[in-house]
Amino acid sequence: AYELGYRAHLGTQLNVDVALFANDYENLLATQANLVDDNRGEERSQGVEIAFNWVPLSGTRIRGSWSTIHLHRSNRTPHQNWQLHGSYDLTPQIELDLGFYYDGRRVFPDPTGAGNDIRKGGELRTDVRISWKPLSPLTIALVGQNLFDRERVENFFVAGLQEATHIQRSVFVEASVAF
């Protein structure tokens, strides 16, 4: 793995990170068309990631990132990803969080080797969370994930079989205690 990065603190309210990376992988588990696994897989990748944290006003935080990656032998990983998060303190005890996530298009190869690859377009996900801290170590939150779609497809192949993993829209309550 090779990485070159730069971090800048642009005043007291803005941080920016930039990273260039490259990886060489050997002896990866590879599933062949006859569903036999071996450790002869190889892959190379390179990409860029840019991230920022910004505090424009007291009680307001905005952070985001964008990345691009190129894999030489596979298109299963999205070439483009970005995310944007905003947090706002409504009161000292109540916080509102909003997140947007984008995964670029992907191609999932046909595990049978018949050439019937599955192409998946890019997809946007939206999450929201409102939390309340009634006591210092305790936080109670209402969370909604994948709000504008009934489900999203995360993966097309499990253990070499042609199955899709679907992530459903969800709304739930969480409680956490910080030590």
Short mmCIF file of C-alpha atoms in Angstrom, two decimals:
data_model
loop_
_atom_site.label_atom_id
_atom_site.label_comp_id
_atom_site.label_asym_id
_atom_site.label_seq_id
_atom_site.Cartn_x
_atom_site.Cartn_y
_atom_site.Cartn_z
CA ALA A 1 0.00 0.00 0.00
CA TYR A 2 1.23 3.46 -0.90
CA GLU A 3 -0.35 6.69 0.32
CA LEU A 4 0.48 10.36 0.07
CA GLY A 5 -1.62 12.83 2.01
CA TYR A 6 -1.94 16.46 2.99
CA ARG A 7 -3.95 18.00 5.84
CA ALA A 8 -4.65 21.70 6.09
CA HIS A 9 -6.20 23.65 8.95
CA LEU A 10 -7.64 26.68 7.20
CA GLY A 11 -8.37 28.82 10.21
CA THR A 12 -10.13 27.51 13.29
CA GLN A 13 -13.29 26.44 11.46
CA LEU A 14 -12.17 24.40 8.43
CA ASN A 15 -9.97 21.30 8.00
CA VAL A 16 -9.26 19.72 4.62
CA ASP A 17 -7.59 16.35 3.92
CA VAL A 18 -6.38 15.11 0.54
CA ALA A 19 -4.98 11.62 0.01
CA LEU A 20 -3.65 9.79 -3.04
CA PHE A 21 -3.34 6.03 -2.71
CA ALA A 22 -2.30 2.89 -4.59
CA ASN A 23 -2.49 -0.75 -3.53
CA ASP A 24 -1.14 -4.03 -4.91
CA TYR A 25 -2.90 -7.17 -3.69
CA GLU A 26 -1.71 -10.76 -4.14
CA ASN A 27 -3.06 -14.16 -3.06
CA LEU A 28 -6.68 -12.97 -2.98
CA LEU A 29 -9.42 -15.55 -2.67
CA ALA A 30 -10.88 -15.88 -6.16
CA THR A 31 -14.02 -17.76 -7.19
CA GLN A 32 -13.75 -19.32 -10.63
CA ALA A 33 -16.64 -20.00 -13.03
CA ASN A 34 -16.90 -23.56 -11.66
CA LEU A 35 -17.34 -22.10 -8.12
CA VAL A 36 -13.93 -23.39 -6.97
CA ASP A 37 -12.04 -20.99 -4.69
CA ASP A 38 -8.28 -20.50 -4.84
CA ASN A 39 -5.74 -17.96 -3.59
CA ARG A 40 -4.41 -16.89 -6.99
CA GLY A 41 -6.29 -13.61 -7.27
CA GLU A 42 -4.44 -10.35 -7.83
CA GLU A 43 -5.65 -6.76 -7.95
CA ARG A 44 -4.25 -3.26 -8.24
CA SER A 45 -6.03 -0.06 -7.33
CA GLN A 46 -5.39 3.64 -7.14
CA GLY A 47 -7.49 6.61 -6.19
CA VAL A 48 -8.02 9.96 -4.50
CA GLU A 49 -9.95 10.99 -1.42
CA ILE A 50 -10.81 14.53 -0.32
CA ALA A 51 -12.50 15.20 3.02
CA PHE A 52 -13.44 18.31 4.99
CA ASN A 53 -14.80 19.36 8.38
CA TRP A 54 -16.33 22.83 8.69
CA VAL A 55 -17.84 24.61 11.69
CA PRO A 56 -19.49 27.68 10.14
CA LEU A 57 -21.38 28.66 13.31
CA SER A 58 -21.39 27.58 16.92
CA GLY A 59 -23.43 24.37 17.21
CA THR A 60 -23.30 23.67 13.46
CA ARG A 61 -20.99 21.09 11.90
CA ILE A 62 -20.71 20.14 8.23
CA ARG A 63 -18.42 17.41 6.97
CA GLY A 64 -18.09 15.60 3.74
CA SER A 65 -15.88 13.53 1.51
CA TRP A 66 -15.46 12.52 -2.11
CA SER A 67 -13.42 9.61 -3.40
CA THR A 68 -12.64 7.93 -6.64
CA ILE A 69 -11.02 4.53 -7.01
CA HIS A 70 -9.95 2.52 -10.02
CA LEU A 71 -9.60 -1.24 -9.71
CA HIS A 72 -7.80 -2.87 -12.64
CA ARG A 73 -9.64 -6.22 -12.68
CA SER A 74 -13.01 -5.51 -11.05
CA ASN A 75 -15.87 -3.03 -11.32
CA ARG A 76 -17.66 -4.19 -8.16
CA THR A 77 -16.49 -1.15 -6.20
CA PRO A 78 -18.12 2.16 -7.18
CA HIS A 79 -15.68 4.44 -8.99
CA GLN A 80 -17.18 7.53 -7.34
CA ASN A 81 -18.47 7.98 -3.78
CA TRP A 82 -19.39 11.05 -1.83
CA GLN A 83 -21.06 11.86 1.43
CA LEU A 84 -22.25 15.02 3.12
CA HIS A 85 -23.26 15.27 6.79
CA GLY A 86 -24.72 18.16 8.71
CA SER A 87 -25.26 18.42 12.47
CA TYR A 88 -27.05 21.19 14.27
CA ASP A 89 -27.54 21.64 18.02
CA LEU A 90 -31.20 22.66 18.37
CA THR A 91 -30.67 23.04 22.13
CA PRO A 92 -27.78 22.01 24.40
CA GLN A 93 -29.50 18.60 24.80
CA ILE A 94 -31.05 18.06 21.33
CA GLU A 95 -29.05 17.49 18.12
CA LEU A 96 -30.31 17.06 14.54
CA ASP A 97 -28.14 15.13 12.03
CA LEU A 98 -28.73 14.77 8.30
CA GLY A 99 -26.62 12.63 5.97
CA PHE A 100 -26.50 12.11 2.21
CA TYR A 101 -24.49 9.25 0.69
CA TYR A 102 -23.84 8.53 -2.97
CA ASP A 103 -22.34 5.35 -4.43
CA GLY A 104 -21.50 5.41 -8.13
CA ARG A 105 -22.36 2.77 -10.67
CA ARG A 106 -20.96 -0.75 -10.42
CA VAL A 107 -20.73 -3.88 -12.53
CA PHE A 108 -21.15 -7.27 -10.86
CA PRO A 109 -19.65 -10.07 -12.97
CA ASP A 110 -21.73 -13.15 -13.71
CA PRO A 111 -20.38 -15.89 -11.38
CA THR A 112 -21.24 -18.59 -13.92
CA GLY A 113 -18.93 -17.05 -16.51
CA ALA A 114 -21.77 -16.80 -19.05
CA GLY A 115 -21.18 -13.07 -19.50
CA ASN A 116 -24.49 -11.89 -18.04
CA ASP A 117 -22.97 -9.15 -15.90
CA ILE A 118 -25.31 -7.06 -13.75
CA ARG A 119 -24.93 -3.30 -14.09
CA LYS A 120 -26.08 -1.21 -11.15
CA GLY A 121 -26.56 2.53 -11.52
CA GLY A 122 -25.47 5.09 -8.96
CA GLU A 123 -27.63 5.54 -5.89
CA LEU A 124 -28.30 8.24 -3.30
CA ARG A 125 -29.21 7.42 0.30
CA THR A 126 -30.56 9.87 2.89
CA ASP A 127 -30.44 9.34 6.67
CA VAL A 128 -31.70 11.54 9.52
CA ARG A 129 -31.19 11.34 13.28
CA ILE A 130 -32.50 13.42 16.16
CA SER A 131 -30.93 12.79 19.54
CA TRP A 132 -31.65 13.87 23.09
CA LYS A 133 -29.21 13.85 26.02
CA PRO A 134 -31.35 13.89 29.17
CA LEU A 135 -28.29 13.04 31.32
CA SER A 136 -24.61 13.52 30.59
CA PRO A 137 -23.66 9.91 29.67
CA LEU A 138 -27.06 8.91 28.17
CA THR A 139 -28.23 9.63 24.61
CA ILE A 140 -31.58 8.56 23.15
CA ALA A 141 -32.10 8.96 19.39
CA LEU A 142 -34.71 8.45 16.70
CA VAL A 143 -32.99 7.35 13.47
CA GLY A 144 -34.27 6.98 9.91
CA GLN A 145 -32.06 5.33 7.30
CA ASN A 146 -32.54 5.04 3.54
CA LEU A 147 -35.56 7.34 3.85
CA PHE A 148 -36.50 7.91 0.21
CA ASP A 149 -36.20 4.33 -1.12
CA ARG A 150 -37.94 1.20 0.14
CA GLU A 151 -34.68 -0.72 -0.24
CA ARG A 152 -31.28 -0.57 -1.84
CA VAL A 153 -29.13 -3.35 -3.24
CA GLU A 154 -25.82 -3.65 -1.45
CA ASN A 155 -24.33 -6.75 -3.07
CA PHE A 156 -25.32 -9.13 -5.84
CA PHE A 157 -23.29 -12.23 -5.01
CA VAL A 158 -22.99 -14.14 -1.78
CA ALA A 159 -20.60 -17.11 -1.66
CA GLY A 160 -20.48 -17.27 -5.45
CA LEU A 161 -24.26 -17.58 -5.84
CA GLN A 162 -26.38 -15.11 -7.75
CA GLU A 163 -28.25 -13.56 -4.83
CA ALA A 164 -28.88 -9.93 -3.98
CA THR A 165 -28.48 -8.42 -0.52
CA HIS A 166 -31.22 -5.85 0.02
CA ILE A 167 -31.01 -3.17 2.71
CA GLN A 168 -34.51 -2.07 3.73
CA ARG A 169 -35.57 1.42 4.78
CA SER A 170 -35.49 1.52 8.57
CA VAL A 171 -36.66 3.70 11.44
CA PHE A 172 -35.53 2.83 14.96
CA VAL A 173 -34.78 4.17 18.42
CA GLU A 174 -31.29 3.82 19.85
CA ALA A 175 -29.96 4.41 23.32
CA SER A 176 -26.28 4.72 24.20
CA VAL A 177 -24.23 5.38 27.31
CA ALA A 178 -20.79 6.97 26.94
CA PHE A 179 -18.06 6.13 29.44
#
